[in-house]
Short mmCIF file of C-alpha atoms and ligand atoms in Angstrom, two decimals:
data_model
loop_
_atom_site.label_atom_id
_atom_site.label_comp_id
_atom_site.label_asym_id
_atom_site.label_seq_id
_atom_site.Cartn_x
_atom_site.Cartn_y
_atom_site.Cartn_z
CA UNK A 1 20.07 -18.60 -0.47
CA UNK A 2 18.26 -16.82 -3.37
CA UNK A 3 17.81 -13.07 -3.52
CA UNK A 4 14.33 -11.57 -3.62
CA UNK A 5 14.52 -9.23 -6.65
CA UNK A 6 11.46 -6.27 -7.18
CA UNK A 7 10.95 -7.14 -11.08
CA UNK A 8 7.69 -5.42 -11.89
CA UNK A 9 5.44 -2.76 -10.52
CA UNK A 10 2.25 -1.41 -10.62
CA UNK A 11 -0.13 1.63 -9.57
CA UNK A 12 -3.98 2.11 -9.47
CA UNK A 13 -5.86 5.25 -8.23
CA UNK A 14 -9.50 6.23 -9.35
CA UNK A 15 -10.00 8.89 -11.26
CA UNK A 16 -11.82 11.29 -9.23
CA UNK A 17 -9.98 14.21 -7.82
CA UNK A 18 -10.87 16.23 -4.85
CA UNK A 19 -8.75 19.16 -4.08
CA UNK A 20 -7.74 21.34 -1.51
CA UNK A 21 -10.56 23.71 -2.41
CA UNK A 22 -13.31 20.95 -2.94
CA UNK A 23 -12.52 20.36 1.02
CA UNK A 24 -13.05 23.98 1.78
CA UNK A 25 -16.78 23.62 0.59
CA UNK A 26 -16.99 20.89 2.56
CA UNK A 27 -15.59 21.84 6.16
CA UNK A 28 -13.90 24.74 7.19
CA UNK A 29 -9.93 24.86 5.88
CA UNK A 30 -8.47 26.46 3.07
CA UNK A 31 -5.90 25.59 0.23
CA UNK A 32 -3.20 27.76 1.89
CA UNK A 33 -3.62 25.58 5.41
CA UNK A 34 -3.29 22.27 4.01
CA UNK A 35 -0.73 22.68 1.86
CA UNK A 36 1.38 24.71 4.28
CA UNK A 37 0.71 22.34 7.03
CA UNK A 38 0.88 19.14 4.89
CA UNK A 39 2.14 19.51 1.37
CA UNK A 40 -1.04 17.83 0.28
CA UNK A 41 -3.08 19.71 -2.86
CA UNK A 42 -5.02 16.91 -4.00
CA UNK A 43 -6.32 13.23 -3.62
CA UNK A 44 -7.65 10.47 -5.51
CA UNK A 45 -11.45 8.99 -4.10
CA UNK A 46 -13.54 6.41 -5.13
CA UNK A 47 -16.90 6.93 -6.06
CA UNK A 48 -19.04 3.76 -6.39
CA UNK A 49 -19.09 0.23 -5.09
CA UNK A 50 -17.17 -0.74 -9.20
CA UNK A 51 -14.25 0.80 -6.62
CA UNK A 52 -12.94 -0.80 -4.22
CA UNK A 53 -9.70 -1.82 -1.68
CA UNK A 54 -9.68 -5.03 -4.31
CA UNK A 55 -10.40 -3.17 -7.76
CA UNK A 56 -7.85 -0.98 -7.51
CA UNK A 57 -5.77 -3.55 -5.76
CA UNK A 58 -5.64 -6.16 -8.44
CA UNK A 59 -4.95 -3.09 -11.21
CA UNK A 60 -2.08 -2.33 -9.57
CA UNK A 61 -0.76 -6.44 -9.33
CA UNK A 62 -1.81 -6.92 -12.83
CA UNK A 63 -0.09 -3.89 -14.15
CA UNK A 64 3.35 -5.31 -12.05
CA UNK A 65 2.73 -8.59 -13.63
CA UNK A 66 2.95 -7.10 -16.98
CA UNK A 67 5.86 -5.51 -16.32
CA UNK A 68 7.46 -8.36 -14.96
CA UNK A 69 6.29 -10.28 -17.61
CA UNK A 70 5.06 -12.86 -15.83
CA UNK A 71 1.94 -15.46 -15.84
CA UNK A 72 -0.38 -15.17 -12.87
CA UNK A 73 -0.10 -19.10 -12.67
CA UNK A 74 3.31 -18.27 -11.49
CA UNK A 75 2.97 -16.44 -8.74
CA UNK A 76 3.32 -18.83 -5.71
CA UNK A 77 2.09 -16.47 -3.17
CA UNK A 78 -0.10 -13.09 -2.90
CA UNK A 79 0.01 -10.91 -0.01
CA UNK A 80 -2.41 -7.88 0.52
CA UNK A 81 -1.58 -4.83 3.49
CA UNK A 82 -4.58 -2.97 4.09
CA UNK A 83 -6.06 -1.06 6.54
CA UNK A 84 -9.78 -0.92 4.92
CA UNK A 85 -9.94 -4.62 3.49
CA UNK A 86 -12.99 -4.98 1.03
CA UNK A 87 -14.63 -7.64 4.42
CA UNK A 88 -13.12 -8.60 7.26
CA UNK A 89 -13.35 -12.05 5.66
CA UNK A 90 -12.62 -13.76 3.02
CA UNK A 91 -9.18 -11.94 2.62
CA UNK A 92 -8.66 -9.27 0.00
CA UNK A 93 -5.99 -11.17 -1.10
CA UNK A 94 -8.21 -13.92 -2.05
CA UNK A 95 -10.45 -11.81 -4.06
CA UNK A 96 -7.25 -10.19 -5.46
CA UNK A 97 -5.76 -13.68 -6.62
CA UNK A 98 -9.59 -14.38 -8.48
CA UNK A 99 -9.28 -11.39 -10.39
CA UNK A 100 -5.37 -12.15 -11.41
CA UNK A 101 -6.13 -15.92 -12.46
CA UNK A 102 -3.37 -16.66 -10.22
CA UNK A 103 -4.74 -20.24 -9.78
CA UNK A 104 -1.46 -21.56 -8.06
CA UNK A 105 -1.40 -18.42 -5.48
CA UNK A 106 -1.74 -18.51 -1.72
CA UNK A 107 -3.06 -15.27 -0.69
CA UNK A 108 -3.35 -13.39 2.86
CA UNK A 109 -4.14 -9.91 4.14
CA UNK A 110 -1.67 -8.34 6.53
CA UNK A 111 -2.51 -5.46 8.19
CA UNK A 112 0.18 -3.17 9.97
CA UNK A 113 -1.46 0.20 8.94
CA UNK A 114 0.38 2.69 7.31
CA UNK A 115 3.73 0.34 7.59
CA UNK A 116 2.14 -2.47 6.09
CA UNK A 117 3.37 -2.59 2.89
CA UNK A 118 7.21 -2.76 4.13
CA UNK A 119 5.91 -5.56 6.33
CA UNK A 120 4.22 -7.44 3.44
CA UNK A 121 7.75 -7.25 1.11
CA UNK A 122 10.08 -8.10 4.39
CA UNK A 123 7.26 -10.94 4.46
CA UNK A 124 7.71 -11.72 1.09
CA UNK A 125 10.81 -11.62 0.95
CA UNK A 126 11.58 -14.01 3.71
CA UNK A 127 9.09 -16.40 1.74
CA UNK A 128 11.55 -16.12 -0.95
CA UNK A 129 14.74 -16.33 0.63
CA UNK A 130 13.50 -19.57 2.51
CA UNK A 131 12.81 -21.26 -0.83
CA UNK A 132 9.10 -21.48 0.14
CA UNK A 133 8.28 -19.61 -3.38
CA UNK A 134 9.98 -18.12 -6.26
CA UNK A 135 7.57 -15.30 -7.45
CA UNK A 136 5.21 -13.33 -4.95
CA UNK A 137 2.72 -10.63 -5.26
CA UNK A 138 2.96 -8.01 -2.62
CA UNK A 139 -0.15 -5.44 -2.78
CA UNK A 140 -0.36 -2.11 -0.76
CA UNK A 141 -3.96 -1.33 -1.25
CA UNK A 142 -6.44 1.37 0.48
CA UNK A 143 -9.65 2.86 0.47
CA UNK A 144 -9.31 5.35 3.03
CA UNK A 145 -12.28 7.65 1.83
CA UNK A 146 -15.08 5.15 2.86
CA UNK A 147 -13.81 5.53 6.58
CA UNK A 148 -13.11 9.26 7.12
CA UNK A 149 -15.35 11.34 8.50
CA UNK A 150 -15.81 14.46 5.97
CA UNK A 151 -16.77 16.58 8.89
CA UNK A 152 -13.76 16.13 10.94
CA UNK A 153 -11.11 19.00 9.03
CA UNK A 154 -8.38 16.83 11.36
CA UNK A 155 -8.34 13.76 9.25
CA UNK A 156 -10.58 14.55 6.23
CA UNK A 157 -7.99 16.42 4.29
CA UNK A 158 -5.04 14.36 4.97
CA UNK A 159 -6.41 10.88 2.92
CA UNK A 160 -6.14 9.60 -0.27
CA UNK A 161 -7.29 6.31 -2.09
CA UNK A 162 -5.28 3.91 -4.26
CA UNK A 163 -3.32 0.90 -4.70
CA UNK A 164 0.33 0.26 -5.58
CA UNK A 165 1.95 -3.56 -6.29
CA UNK A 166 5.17 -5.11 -6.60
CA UNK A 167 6.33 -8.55 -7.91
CA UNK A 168 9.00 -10.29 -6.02
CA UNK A 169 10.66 -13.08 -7.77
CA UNK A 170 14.00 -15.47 -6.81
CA UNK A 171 17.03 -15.07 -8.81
CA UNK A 172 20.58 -15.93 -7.24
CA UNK A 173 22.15 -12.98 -8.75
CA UNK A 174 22.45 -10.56 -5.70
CA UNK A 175 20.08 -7.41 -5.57
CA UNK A 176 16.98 -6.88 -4.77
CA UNK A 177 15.94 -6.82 -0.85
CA UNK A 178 18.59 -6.62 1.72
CA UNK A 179 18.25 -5.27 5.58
CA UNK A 180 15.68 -4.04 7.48
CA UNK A 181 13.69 -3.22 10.52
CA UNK A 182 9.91 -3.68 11.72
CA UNK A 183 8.72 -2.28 14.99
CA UNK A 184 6.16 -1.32 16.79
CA UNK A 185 4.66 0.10 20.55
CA UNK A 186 1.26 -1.06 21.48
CA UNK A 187 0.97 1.53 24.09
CA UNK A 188 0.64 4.46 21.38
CA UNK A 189 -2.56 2.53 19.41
CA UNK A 190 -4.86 5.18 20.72
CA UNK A 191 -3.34 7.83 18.90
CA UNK A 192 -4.66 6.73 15.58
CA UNK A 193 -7.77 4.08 15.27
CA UNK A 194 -10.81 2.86 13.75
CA UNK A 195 -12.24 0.63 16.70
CA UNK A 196 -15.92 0.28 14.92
CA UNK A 197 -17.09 -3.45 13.21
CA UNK A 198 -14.51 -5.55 14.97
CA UNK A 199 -14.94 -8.29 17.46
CA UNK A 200 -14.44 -5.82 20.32
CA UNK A 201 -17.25 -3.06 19.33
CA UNK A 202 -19.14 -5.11 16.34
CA UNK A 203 -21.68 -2.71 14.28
CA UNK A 204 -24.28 -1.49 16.46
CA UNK A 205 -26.71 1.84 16.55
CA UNK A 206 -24.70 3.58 19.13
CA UNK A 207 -21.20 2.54 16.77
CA UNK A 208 -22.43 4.09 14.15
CA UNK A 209 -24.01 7.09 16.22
CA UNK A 210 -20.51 7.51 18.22
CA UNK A 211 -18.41 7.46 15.25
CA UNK A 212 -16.80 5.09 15.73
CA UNK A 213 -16.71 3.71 12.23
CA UNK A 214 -14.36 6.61 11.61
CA UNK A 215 -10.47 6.97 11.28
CA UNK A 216 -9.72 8.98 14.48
CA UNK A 217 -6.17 10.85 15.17
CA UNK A 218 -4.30 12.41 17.72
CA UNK A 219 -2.31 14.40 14.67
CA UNK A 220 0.31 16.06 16.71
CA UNK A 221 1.35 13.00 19.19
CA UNK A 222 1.24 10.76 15.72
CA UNK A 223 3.51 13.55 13.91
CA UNK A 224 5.74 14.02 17.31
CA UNK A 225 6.54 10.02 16.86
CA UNK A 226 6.91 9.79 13.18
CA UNK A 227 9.78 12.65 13.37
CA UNK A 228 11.59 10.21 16.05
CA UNK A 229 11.50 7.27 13.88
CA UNK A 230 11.81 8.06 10.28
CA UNK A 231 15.46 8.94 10.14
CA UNK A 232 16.41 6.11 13.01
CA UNK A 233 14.32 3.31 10.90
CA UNK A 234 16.70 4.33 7.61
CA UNK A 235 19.82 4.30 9.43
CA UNK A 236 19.16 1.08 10.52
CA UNK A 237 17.96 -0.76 7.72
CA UNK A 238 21.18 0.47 5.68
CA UNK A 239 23.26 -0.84 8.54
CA UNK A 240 21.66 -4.05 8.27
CA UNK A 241 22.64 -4.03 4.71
CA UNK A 242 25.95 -3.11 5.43
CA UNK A 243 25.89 0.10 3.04
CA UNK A 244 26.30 3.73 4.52
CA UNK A 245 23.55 6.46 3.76
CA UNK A 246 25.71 8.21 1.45
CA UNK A 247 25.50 4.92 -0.53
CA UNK A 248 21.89 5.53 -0.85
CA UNK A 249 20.50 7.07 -4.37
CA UNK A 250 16.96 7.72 -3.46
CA UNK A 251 14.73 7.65 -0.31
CA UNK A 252 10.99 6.29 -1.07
CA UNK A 253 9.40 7.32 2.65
CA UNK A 254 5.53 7.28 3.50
CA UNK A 255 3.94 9.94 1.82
CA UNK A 256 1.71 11.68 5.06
CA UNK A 257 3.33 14.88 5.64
CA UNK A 258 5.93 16.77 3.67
CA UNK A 259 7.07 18.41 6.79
CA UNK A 260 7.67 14.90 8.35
CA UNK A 261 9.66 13.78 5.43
CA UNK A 262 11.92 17.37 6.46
CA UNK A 263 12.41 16.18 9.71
CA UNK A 264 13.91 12.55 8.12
CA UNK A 265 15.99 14.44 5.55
CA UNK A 266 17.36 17.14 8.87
CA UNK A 267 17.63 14.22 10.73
CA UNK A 268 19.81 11.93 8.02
CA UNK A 269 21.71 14.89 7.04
CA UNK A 270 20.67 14.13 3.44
CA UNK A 271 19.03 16.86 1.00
CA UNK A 272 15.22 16.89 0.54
CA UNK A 273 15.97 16.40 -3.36
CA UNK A 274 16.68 12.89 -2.47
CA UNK A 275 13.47 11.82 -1.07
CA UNK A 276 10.66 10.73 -3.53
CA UNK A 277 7.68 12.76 -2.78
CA UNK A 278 4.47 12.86 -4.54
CA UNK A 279 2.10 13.51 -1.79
CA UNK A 280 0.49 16.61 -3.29
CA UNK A 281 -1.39 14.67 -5.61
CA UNK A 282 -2.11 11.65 -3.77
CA UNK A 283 -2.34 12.81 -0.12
CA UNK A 284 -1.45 9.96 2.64
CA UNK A 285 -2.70 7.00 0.83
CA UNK A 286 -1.31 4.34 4.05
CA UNK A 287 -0.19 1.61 3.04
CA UNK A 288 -0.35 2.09 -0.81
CA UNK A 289 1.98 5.33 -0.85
CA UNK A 290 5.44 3.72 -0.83
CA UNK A 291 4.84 1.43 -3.77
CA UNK A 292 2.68 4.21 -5.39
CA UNK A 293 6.02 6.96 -4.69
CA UNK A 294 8.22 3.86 -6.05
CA UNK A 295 6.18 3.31 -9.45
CA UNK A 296 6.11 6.67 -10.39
CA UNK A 297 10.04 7.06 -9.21
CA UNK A 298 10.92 4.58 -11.71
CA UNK A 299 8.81 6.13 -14.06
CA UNK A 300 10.47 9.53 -13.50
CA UNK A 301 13.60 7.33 -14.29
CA UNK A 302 15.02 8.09 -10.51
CA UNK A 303 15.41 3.96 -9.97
CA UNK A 304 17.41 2.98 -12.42
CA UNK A 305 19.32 -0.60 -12.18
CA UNK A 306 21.57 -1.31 -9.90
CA UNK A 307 20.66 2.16 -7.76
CA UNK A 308 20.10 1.56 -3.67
CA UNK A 309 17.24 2.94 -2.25
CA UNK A 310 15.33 2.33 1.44
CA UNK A 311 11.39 2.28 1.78
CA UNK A 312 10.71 3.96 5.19
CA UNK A 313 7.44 4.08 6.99
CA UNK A 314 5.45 4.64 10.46
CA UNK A 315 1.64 4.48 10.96
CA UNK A 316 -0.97 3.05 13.24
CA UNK A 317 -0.61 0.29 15.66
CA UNK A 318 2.09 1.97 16.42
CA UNK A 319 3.92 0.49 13.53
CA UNK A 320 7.31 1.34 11.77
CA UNK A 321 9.90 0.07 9.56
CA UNK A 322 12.33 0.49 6.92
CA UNK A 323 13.67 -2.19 4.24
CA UNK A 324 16.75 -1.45 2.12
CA UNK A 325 17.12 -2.23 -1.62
CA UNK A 326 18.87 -2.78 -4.41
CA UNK A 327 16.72 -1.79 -7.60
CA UNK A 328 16.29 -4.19 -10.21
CA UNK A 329 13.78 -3.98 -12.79
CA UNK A 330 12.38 -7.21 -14.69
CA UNK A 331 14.62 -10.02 -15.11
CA UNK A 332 12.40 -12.07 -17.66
CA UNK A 333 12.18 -10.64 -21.07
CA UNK A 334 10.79 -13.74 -22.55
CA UNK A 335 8.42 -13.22 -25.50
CA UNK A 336 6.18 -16.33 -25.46
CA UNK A 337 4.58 -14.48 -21.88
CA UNK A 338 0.92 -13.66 -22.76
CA UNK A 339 0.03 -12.34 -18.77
CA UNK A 340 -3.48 -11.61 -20.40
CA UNK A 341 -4.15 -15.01 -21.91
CA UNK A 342 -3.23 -16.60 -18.49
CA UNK A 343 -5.50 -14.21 -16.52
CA UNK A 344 -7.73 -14.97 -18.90
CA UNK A 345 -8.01 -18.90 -19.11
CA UNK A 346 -7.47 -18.17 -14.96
CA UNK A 347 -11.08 -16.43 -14.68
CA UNK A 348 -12.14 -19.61 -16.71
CA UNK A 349 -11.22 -21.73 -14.53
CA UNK A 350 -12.86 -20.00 -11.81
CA UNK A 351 -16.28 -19.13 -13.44
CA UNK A 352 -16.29 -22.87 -14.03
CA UNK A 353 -15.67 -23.50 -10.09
CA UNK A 354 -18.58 -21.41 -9.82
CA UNK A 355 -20.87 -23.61 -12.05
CA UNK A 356 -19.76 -26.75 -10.20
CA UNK A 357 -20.53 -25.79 -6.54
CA UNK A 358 -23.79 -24.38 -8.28
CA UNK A 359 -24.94 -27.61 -10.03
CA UNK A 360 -23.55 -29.70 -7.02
CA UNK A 361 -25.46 -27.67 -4.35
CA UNK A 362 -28.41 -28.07 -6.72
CA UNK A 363 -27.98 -31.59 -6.19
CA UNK A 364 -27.01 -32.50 -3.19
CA UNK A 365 -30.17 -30.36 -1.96
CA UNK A 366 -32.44 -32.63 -4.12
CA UNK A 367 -30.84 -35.61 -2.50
CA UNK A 368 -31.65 -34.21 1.24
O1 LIG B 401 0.01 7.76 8.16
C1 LIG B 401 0.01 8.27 9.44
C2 LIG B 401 -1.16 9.16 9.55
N1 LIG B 401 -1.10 10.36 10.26
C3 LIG B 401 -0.17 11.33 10.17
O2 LIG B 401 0.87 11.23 9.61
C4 LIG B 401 -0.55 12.61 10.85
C5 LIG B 401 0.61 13.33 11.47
N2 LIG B 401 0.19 14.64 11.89
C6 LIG B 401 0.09 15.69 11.05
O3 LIG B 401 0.37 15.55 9.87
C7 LIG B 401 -0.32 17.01 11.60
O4 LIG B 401 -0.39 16.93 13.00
C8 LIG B 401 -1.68 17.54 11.04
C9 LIG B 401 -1.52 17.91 9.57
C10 LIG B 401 -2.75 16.48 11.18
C11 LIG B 401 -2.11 18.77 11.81
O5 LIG B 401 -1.11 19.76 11.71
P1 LIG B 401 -0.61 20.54 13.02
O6 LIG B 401 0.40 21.47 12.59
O7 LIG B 401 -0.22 19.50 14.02
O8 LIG B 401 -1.93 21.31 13.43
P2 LIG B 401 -2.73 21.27 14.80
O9 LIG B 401 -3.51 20.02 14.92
O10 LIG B 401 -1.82 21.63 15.93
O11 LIG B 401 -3.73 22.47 14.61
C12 LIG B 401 -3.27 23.83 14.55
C13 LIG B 401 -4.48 24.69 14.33
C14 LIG B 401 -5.62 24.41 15.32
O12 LIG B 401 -6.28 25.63 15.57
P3 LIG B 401 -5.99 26.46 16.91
O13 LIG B 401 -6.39 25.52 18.02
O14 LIG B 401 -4.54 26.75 16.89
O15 LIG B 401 -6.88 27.65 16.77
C15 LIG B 401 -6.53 23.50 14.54
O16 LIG B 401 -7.86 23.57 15.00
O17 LIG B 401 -5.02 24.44 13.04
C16 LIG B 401 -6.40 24.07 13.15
N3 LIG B 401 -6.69 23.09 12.13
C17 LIG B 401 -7.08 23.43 10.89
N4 LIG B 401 -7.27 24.62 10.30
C18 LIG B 401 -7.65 24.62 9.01
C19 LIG B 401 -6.64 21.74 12.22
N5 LIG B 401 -6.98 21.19 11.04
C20 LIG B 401 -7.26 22.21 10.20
C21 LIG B 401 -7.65 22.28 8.85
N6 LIG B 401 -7.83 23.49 8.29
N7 LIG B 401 -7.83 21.16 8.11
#
């Protein structure tokens, strides 16, 4: 059975910055509050439609191609967590794998909230480690800022936008993805929604008078359960491995509280030091924050090959997981690789696609 080895990575966040204080113009906190209550000082936003859930999304899988160094027509299979998908059809995977060129790709959305992007790489994983595909895209991408409501201090100051990507890819050396755990309880999902635009309240006057287009929290209940599971989730996923915690050099968890992540280090027995955190520039960006804590981890040159590390998150749903891994880094260092050139002659291919159905609709509606 092949191994399913993390050999590139990427991040994207817009530019814009909105800090602590911006928020205190806006409703009524303070620096001191959120950082004290959160860790939080600042967060990425987007500001016009040119950003989006897929944008930033296919910046960060490009970027993890690159470092990979691999073509988008080899990537067998792209899959996208979000929470705030760019429609709720087609998939923002699809419009993910049009940007790459990745003309070989299958693509789906998966959406397990804040968890989602250890879902997606168990997911990808699996596809790899079944020998359904050798090289997979897995993209953690969200656009949080479109669905907050910027008069509600609860939720307002605690999001972030951005994407983060990795590339999976088959090798039979061992590494890469090992154990881990999903879960979830139904029976909590009130505690943290968006119910607005689906099939069960679809857009209506009194939707968007009620709200209910809005992220809505029960903070303390949704920090009460994250506190239970973080440490539990770890511990497992390293047992599923077969390694101990000590074993473990870094811990990448979901970046939504700082005092959250305390409560996992307390409850592992492990030192704070040893957890990536990065939330005080980013705030909780969901589903994006693990790969985004990972990219700049390896940046920071606290991955390093060979080193074991877990990915631990919670969110909506109620949703939680861990997955435990062996870092690897790129495994092709091939120089004839031209990722551009093939995203390139990719967008070719689909402009022309474009120009067919055109001409052919022209056509066949002549012909009617
Ligand atoms: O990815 C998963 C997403 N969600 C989470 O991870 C959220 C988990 N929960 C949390 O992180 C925390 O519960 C919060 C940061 C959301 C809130 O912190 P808290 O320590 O649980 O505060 P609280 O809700 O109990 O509020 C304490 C006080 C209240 O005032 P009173 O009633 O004591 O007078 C709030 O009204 O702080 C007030 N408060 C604020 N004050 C200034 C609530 N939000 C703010 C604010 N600025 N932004």
């Amino acid at each position: 059975m092949p191994y399913a080895h993390i050999t590139g990575w990427g991040m994207s966040v817009p530019p814009k910055v909105l800090t602590n204080d911006d928020l205190s113009k806006i409703v009524d906190t303070n620096d001191e509050w959120i950082r004290d209550r959160t860790g939080i000082r600042q967060r990425h936003i987007v500001e016009d439609e040119s950003q989006s859930s897929a944008t930033l999304g296919f910046e960060a899988a490009f970027q993890a191609l690159r470092v990979a160094n691999l073509r988008p027509s080899d990537v067998d299979l792209i899959i996208c967590s979000t929470s705030t998908p760019e429609h709720i059809f087609p998939a923002t995977a699809c419009l993910i794998q049009d940007q790459l060129g990745a003309t070989r790709a299958g693509a789906f959305d998966l959406l397990a909230a804040c968890s989602g992007f250890i879902y997606a790489l168990n997911m990808g994983a699996q596809a790899i480690k079944s020998g359904s595909a050798k090289n997979v895209v897995v993209v953690g991408t969200e656009t949080l800022s479109r669905f907050v409501d910027w008069s509600d201090r609860n939720t307002c100051i605690l999001f972030g936008d951005g994407a983060g990507a990795f590339v999976l890819q088959a090798s039979d050396e061992p590494g890469g993805i090992y154990g881990g755990v999903m879960h979830s309880d139904g029976s909590g999902g009130d505690l943290l929604t968006l119910l607005g635009g689906g099939s069960r309240h679809p857009a209506t006057e009194l939707t968007v008078h009620t709200g209910m287009h809005y992220i809505h929290m029960d903070g303390k209940e949704v920090f009460r359960f994250a506190t239970r599971v973080m440490a539990q989730a770890t511990m497992d996923a390293v047992a599923a491995s077969g390694w101990k915690v000590e074993d473990l050099s870094i811990i990448i968890p979901h970046q939504a509280n700082y005092r959250i992540i305390d409560a996992a280090a307390r409850g592992l027995k492990m030192p704070i030091d040893k957890f990536m955190i990065n939330l005080d520039q980013y705030g909780n960006t969901s589903t994006a924050s693990i790969p985004i804590a990972t990219v700049e981890a390896a940046q920071q040159g606290r991955l390093k090959k060979g080193d074991k590390t877990v990915f631990v998150g919670f969110g909506a749903g109620l949703t939680w997981g861990a997955l435990a891994v062996e870092w690897t880094g790129p495994l092709s260092t091939e120089k004839s690789v031209h990722p551009e050139r093939d995203r390139l002659y990719g967008r070719a291919r689909s402009l022309y696609r474009r120009i067919v159905r055109k001409i052919e609709k022209i056509i066949w509606g002549r012909n009617e």
